[in-house]
Coordinates of C-alpha atoms in Angstrom, one line a residue:
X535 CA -1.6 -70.7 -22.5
X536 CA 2.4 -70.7 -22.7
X537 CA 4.1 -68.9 -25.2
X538 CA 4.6 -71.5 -28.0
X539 CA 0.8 -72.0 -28.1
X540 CA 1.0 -68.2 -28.4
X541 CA 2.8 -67.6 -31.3
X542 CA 1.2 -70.2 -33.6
X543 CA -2.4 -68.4 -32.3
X544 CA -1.0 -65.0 -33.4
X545 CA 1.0 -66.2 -36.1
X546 CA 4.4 -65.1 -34.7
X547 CA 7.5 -66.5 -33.0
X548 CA 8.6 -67.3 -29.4
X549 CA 11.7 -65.4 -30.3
X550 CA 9.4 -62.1 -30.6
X551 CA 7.4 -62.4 -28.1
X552 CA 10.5 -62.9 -25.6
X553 CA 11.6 -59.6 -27.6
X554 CA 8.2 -57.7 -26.9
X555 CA 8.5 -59.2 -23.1
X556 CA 12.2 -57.6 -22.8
X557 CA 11.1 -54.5 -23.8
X558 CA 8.3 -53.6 -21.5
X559 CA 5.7 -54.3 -23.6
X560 CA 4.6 -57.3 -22.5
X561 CA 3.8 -58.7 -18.8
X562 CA 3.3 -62.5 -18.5
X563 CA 2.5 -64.1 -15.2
X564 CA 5.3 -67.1 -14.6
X565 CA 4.4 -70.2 -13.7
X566 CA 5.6 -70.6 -9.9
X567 CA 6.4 -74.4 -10.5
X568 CA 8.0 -74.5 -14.1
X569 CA 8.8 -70.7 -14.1
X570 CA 6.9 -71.1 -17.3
X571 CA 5.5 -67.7 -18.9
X572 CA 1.5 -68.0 -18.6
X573 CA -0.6 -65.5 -21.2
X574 CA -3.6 -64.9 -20.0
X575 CA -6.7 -63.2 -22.3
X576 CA -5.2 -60.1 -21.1
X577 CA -1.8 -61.0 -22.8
X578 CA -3.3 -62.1 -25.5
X579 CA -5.2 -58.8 -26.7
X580 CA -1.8 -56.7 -25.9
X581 CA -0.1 -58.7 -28.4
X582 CA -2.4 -58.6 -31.0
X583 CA -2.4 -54.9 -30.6
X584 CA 1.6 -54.7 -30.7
X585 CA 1.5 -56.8 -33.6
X586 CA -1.2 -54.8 -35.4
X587 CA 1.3 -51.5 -34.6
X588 CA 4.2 -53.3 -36.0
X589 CA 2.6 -54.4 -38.9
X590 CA 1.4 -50.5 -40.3
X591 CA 5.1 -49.4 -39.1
X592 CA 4.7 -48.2 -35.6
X593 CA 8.3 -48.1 -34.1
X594 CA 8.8 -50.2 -30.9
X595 CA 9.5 -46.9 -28.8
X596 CA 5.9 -45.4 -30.1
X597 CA 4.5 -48.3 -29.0
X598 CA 5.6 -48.6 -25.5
X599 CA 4.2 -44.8 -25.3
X600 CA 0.8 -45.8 -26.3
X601 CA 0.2 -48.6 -24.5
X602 CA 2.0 -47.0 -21.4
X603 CA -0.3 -48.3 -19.4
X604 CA -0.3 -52.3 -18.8
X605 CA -3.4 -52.8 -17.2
X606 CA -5.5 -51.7 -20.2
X607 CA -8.9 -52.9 -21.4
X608 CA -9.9 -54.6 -24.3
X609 CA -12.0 -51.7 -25.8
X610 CA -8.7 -49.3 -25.2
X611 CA -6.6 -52.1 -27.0
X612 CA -9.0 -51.7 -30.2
X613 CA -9.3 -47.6 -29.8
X614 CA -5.7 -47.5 -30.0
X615 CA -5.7 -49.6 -33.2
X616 CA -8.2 -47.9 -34.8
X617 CA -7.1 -44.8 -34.4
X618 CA -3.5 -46.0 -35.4
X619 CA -5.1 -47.2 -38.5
X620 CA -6.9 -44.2 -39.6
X621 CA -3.8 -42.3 -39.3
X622 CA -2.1 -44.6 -41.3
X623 CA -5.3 -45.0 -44.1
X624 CA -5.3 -40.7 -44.2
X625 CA -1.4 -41.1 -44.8
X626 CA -2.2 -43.5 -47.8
X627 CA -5.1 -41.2 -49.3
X628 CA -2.4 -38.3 -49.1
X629 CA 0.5 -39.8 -50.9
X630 CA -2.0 -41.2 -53.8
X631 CA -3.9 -37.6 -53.8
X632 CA -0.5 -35.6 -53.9
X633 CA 0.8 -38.8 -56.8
X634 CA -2.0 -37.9 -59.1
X635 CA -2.0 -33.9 -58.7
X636 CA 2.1 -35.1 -59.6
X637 CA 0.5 -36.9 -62.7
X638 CA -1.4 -34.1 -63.8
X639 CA 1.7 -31.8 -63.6
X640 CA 3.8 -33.4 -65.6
X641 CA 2.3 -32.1 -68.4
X642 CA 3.8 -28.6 -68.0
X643 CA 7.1 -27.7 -69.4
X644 CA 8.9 -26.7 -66.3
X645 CA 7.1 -28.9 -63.2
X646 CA 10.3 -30.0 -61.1
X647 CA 9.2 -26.8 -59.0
X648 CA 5.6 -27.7 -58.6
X649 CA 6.2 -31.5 -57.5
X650 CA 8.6 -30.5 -55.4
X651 CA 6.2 -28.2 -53.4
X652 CA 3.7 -31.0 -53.5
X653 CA 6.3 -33.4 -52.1
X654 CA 6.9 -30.8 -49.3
X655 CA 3.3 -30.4 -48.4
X656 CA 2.6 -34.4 -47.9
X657 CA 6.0 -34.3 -45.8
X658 CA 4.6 -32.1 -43.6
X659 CA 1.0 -33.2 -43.6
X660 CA 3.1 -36.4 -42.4
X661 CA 5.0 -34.5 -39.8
X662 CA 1.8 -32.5 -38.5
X663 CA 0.1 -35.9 -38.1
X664 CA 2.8 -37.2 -36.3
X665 CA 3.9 -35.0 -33.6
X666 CA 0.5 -34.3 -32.8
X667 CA 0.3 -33.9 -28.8
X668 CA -1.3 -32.9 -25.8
X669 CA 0.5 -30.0 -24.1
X670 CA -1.9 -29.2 -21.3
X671 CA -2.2 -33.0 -20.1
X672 CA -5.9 -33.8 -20.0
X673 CA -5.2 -36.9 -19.2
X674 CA -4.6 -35.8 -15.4
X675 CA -7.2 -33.4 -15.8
X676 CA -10.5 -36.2 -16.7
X677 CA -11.2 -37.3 -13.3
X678 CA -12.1 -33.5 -11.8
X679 CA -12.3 -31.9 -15.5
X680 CA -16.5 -31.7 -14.5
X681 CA -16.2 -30.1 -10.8
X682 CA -13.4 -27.4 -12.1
X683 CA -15.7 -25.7 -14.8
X684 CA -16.3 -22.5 -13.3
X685 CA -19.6 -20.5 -14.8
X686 CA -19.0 -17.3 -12.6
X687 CA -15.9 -15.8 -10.8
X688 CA -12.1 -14.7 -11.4
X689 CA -11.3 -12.0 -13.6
X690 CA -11.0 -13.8 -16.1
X691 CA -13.4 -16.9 -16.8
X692 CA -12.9 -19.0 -20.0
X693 CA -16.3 -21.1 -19.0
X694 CA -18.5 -17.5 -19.2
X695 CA -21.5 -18.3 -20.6
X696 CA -20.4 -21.9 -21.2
X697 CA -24.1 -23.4 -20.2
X698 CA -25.5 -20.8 -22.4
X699 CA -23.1 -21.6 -25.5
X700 CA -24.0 -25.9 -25.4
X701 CA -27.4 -24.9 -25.4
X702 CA -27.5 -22.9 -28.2
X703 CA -25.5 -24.9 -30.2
X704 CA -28.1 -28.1 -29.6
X705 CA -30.5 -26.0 -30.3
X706 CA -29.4 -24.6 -33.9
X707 CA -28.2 -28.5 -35.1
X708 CA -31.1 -29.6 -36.9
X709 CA -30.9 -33.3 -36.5
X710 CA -33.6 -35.5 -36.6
X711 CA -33.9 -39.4 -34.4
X712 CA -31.8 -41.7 -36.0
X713 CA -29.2 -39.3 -37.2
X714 CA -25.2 -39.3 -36.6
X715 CA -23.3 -36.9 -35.0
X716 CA -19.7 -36.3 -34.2
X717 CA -18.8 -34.4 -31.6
X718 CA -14.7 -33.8 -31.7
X719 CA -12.5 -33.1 -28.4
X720 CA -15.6 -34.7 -26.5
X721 CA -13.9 -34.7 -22.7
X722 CA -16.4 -35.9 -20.6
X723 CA -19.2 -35.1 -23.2
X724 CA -21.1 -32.2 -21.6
X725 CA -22.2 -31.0 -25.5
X726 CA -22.4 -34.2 -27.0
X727 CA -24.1 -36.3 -24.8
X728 CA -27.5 -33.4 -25.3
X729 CA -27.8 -34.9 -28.6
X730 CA -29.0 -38.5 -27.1
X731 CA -32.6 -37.1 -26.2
X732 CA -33.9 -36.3 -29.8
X733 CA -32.1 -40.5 -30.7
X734 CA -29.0 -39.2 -32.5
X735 CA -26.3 -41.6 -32.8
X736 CA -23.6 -40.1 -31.2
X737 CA -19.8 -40.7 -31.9
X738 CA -17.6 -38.8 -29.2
X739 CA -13.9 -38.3 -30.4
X740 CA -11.1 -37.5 -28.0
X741 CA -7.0 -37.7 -27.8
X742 CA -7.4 -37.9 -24.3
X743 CA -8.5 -42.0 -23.0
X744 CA -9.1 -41.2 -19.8
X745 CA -11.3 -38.3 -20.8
X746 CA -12.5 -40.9 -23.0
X747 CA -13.2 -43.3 -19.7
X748 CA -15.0 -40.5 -17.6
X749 CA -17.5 -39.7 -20.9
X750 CA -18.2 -43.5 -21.6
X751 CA -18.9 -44.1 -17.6
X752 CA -21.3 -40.6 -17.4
X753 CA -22.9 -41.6 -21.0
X754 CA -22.4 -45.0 -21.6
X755 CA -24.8 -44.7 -25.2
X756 CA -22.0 -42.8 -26.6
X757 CA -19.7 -44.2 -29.0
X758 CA -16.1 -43.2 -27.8
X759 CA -12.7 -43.3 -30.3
X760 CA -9.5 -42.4 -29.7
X761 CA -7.9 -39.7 -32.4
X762 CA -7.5 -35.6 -33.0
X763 CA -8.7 -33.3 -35.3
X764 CA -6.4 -33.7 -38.1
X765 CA -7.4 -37.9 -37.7
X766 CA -10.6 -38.7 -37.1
X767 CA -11.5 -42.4 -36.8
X768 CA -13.8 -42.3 -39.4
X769 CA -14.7 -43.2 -43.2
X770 CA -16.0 -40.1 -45.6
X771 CA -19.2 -38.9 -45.9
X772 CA -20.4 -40.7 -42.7
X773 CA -22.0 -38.4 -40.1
X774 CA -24.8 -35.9 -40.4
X775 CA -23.7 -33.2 -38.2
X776 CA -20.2 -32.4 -37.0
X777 CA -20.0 -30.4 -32.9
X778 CA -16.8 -29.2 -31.5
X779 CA -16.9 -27.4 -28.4
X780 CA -13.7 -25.7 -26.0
X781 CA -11.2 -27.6 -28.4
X782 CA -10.4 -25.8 -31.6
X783 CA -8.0 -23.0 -29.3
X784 CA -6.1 -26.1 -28.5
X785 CA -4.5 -26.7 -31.7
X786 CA -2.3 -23.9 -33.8
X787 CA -3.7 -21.5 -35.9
X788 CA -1.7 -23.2 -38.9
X789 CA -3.6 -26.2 -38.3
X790 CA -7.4 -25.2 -37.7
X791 CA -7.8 -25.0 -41.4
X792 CA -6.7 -28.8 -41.3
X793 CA -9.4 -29.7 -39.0
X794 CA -12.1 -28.2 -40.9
X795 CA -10.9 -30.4 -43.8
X796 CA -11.3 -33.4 -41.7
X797 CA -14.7 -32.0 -40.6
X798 CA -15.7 -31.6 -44.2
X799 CA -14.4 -35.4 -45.0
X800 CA -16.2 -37.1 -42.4
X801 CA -19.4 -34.9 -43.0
X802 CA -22.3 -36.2 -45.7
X803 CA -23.8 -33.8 -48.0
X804 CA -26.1 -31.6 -46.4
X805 CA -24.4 -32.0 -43.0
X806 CA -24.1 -28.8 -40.6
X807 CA -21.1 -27.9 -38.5
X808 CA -20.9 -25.9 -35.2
X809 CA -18.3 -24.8 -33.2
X810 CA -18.1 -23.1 -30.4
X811 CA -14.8 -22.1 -29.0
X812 CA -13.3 -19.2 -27.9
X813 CA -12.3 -17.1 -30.8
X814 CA -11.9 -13.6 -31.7
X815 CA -14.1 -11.6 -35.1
X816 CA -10.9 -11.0 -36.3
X817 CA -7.5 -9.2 -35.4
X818 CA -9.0 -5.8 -35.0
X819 CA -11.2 -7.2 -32.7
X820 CA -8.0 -9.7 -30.8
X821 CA -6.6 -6.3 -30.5
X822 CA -9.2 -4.4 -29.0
X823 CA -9.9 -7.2 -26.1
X824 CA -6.1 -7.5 -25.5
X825 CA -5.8 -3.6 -25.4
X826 CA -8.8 -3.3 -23.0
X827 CA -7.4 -6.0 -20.8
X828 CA -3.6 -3.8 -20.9
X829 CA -5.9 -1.0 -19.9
X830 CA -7.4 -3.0 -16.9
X831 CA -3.9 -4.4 -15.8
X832 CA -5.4 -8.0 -16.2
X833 CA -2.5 -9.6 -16.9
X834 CA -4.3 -13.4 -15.7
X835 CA -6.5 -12.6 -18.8
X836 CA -3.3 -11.7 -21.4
X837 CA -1.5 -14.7 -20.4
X838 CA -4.5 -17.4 -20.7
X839 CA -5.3 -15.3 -24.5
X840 CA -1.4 -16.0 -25.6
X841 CA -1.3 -19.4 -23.7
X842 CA -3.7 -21.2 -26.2
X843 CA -4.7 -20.4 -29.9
X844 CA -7.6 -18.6 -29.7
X845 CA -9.2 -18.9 -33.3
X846 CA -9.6 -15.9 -36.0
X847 CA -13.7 -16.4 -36.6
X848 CA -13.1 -14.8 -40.0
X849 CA -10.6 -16.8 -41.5
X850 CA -12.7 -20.1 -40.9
X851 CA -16.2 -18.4 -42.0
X852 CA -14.0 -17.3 -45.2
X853 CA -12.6 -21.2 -45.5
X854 CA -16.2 -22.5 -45.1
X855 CA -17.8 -20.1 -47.4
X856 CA -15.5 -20.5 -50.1
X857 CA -16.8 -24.2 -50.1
X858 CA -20.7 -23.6 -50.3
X859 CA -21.4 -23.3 -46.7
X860 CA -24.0 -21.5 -45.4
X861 CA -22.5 -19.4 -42.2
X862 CA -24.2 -17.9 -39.8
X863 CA -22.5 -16.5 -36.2
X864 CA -23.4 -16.0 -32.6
X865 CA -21.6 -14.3 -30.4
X866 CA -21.9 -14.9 -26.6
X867 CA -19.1 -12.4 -25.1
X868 CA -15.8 -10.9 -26.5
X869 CA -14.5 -13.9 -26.3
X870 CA -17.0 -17.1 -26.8
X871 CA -18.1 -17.5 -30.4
X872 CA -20.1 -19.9 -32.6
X873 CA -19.9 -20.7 -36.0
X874 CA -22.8 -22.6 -37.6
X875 CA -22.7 -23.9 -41.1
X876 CA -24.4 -25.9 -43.5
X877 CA -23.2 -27.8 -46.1

């Protein structure tokens, strides 16, 4: 197909596809005889995709970072512009949520103040959103991600008791054949993919596509989407259990309270949550692991604790239970914890 048949398909000009095409975006074949441009399927669904981005507002530059990779697939096309769009539809819901708490504070006497405090929070709801990244690059890590979890060894082992901690946490879910689960920062979907025995519909979220590509080859039943904790690609109210395992102490502290709103969201009423993730009881108790590990001169173990976020258990039982949740708690070592809870 040459470009003018193009853009009257896609319901665009030559003018911006040539544009798209000088900016990297695009990759036509040429025609060896004519030196006519030649858009194959291929082409076709990468345009559709930069159009959809340009169309909710996604800046040329951001779009040459997500679709960094020209050789793409038609299901990784539609991931990214799914997830693009949730970000965008959590955006909306936002601005007309912080509009009508506005509305309703209007009737005070003195509320420049307030809105201006609410105007601050969507900005940086926006901003959070936004810059979200991955700083320990799991996409080079996917292919090997399986063969480098170590259960025993080194002085200071993350993946203690990791067999142990999945098991349990499949085990306390309650969910019955037929049922939806989510299961957020899936990797390679070592918790997740437990859930297919009993016939639960499972929907594996990650940031990372190539983890992405390693859990849909190992469990190809799984239903894999691109997005984060603080976006999920999904509607409200629209799983019945919600599983997050080794990804919570990835994001800040500032924002794990975000991704149990998300969690909450996406959940139906009734729905259960459990995370397990490496987390300490509570300061005293950070303190008393850190102070040991002084003590032992394990300095490989301080520097992994203050490399990552490990999570304050108490602070997210508190959120949870000051929303009706039933909590309840495992602990597996001093520094592997689960949280169960039931909506």
């Amino acid at each position: 197909m040459h470009i003018k048949e193009v853009a009257k398909q896609m319901n665009t000009t030559a003018r911006s596809i040539r544009f798209y095409e000088e900016k990297g975006l695009l990759f036509p074949k040429k025609d060896g005889e004519n030196d006519y441009r030649v858009f194959h399927e291929a082409d076709l669904m990468r345009l559709s995709t930069i159009l959809a981005l340009r169309e909710v507002g996604v800046s040329v530059r951001d779009i040459q970072e997500l679709l960094a990779n020209p050789n793409m697939s038609m299901k990784q096309y539609l991931n990214i512009q799914r997830s693009v769009l949730f970000e965008k539809w959590l955006e909306m819901k936002d601005m007309i949520e912080t509009i009508d708490r506005m509305l309703e504070h209007t009737e005070n006497e003195d509320f420049t103040s307030e809105i201006y405090e609410l105007a601050q929070h969507l900005k940086a709801m926006k901003h959070i959103r936004k810059n979200w990244e991955d700083q320990w690059n799991f996409d080079k890590q996917a292919a090997n991600y399986d063969q480098h979890i170590k259960m025993h060894g080194d002085r200071f082992n993350v993946h203690q008791d990791y067999e142990q901690a999945l098991a349990k946490a499949v085990h306390t879910m309650q969910l019955n054949s037929g049922d939806s689960c989510l299961d957020i920062g899936i990797g390679t979907g070592n918790l997740g993919s437990q859930f297919l025995a009993q016939g639960v519909n499972v929907i594996g979220v990650d940031q990372s596509e190539e983890m992405l590509k390693q859990c849909n080859h190992k469990h190809p039943a799984i239903d894999t989407r691109k997005g984060h904790f603080l976006a999920l690609p999904l509607l409200d109210n629209q799983v019945d259990g919600v599983v997050t395992s080794y990804a919570l102490h990835h994001i800040p502290d500032g924002q794990k309270l975000l991704a149990l709103v998300e969690m909450d969201r996406v959940l139906k009423d009734n729905g259960q949550i459990c995370i397990v993730d490496l987390m300490f009881e509570n300061d005293q108790h950070r303190q008393q692991v850190i102070d040991s590990f002084h003590q032992e001169e394990n300095r490989l173990a301080i520097k992994a604790i203050e490399d990552e976020f490990y999570a304050d258990q108490s602070k997210l039982m508190d959120w949870l239970m000051e929303r009706g949740y039933d909590v309840k708690t495992y602990r597996f070592n001093d520094i592997l914890n689960m949280i169960y809870a039931l909506k």
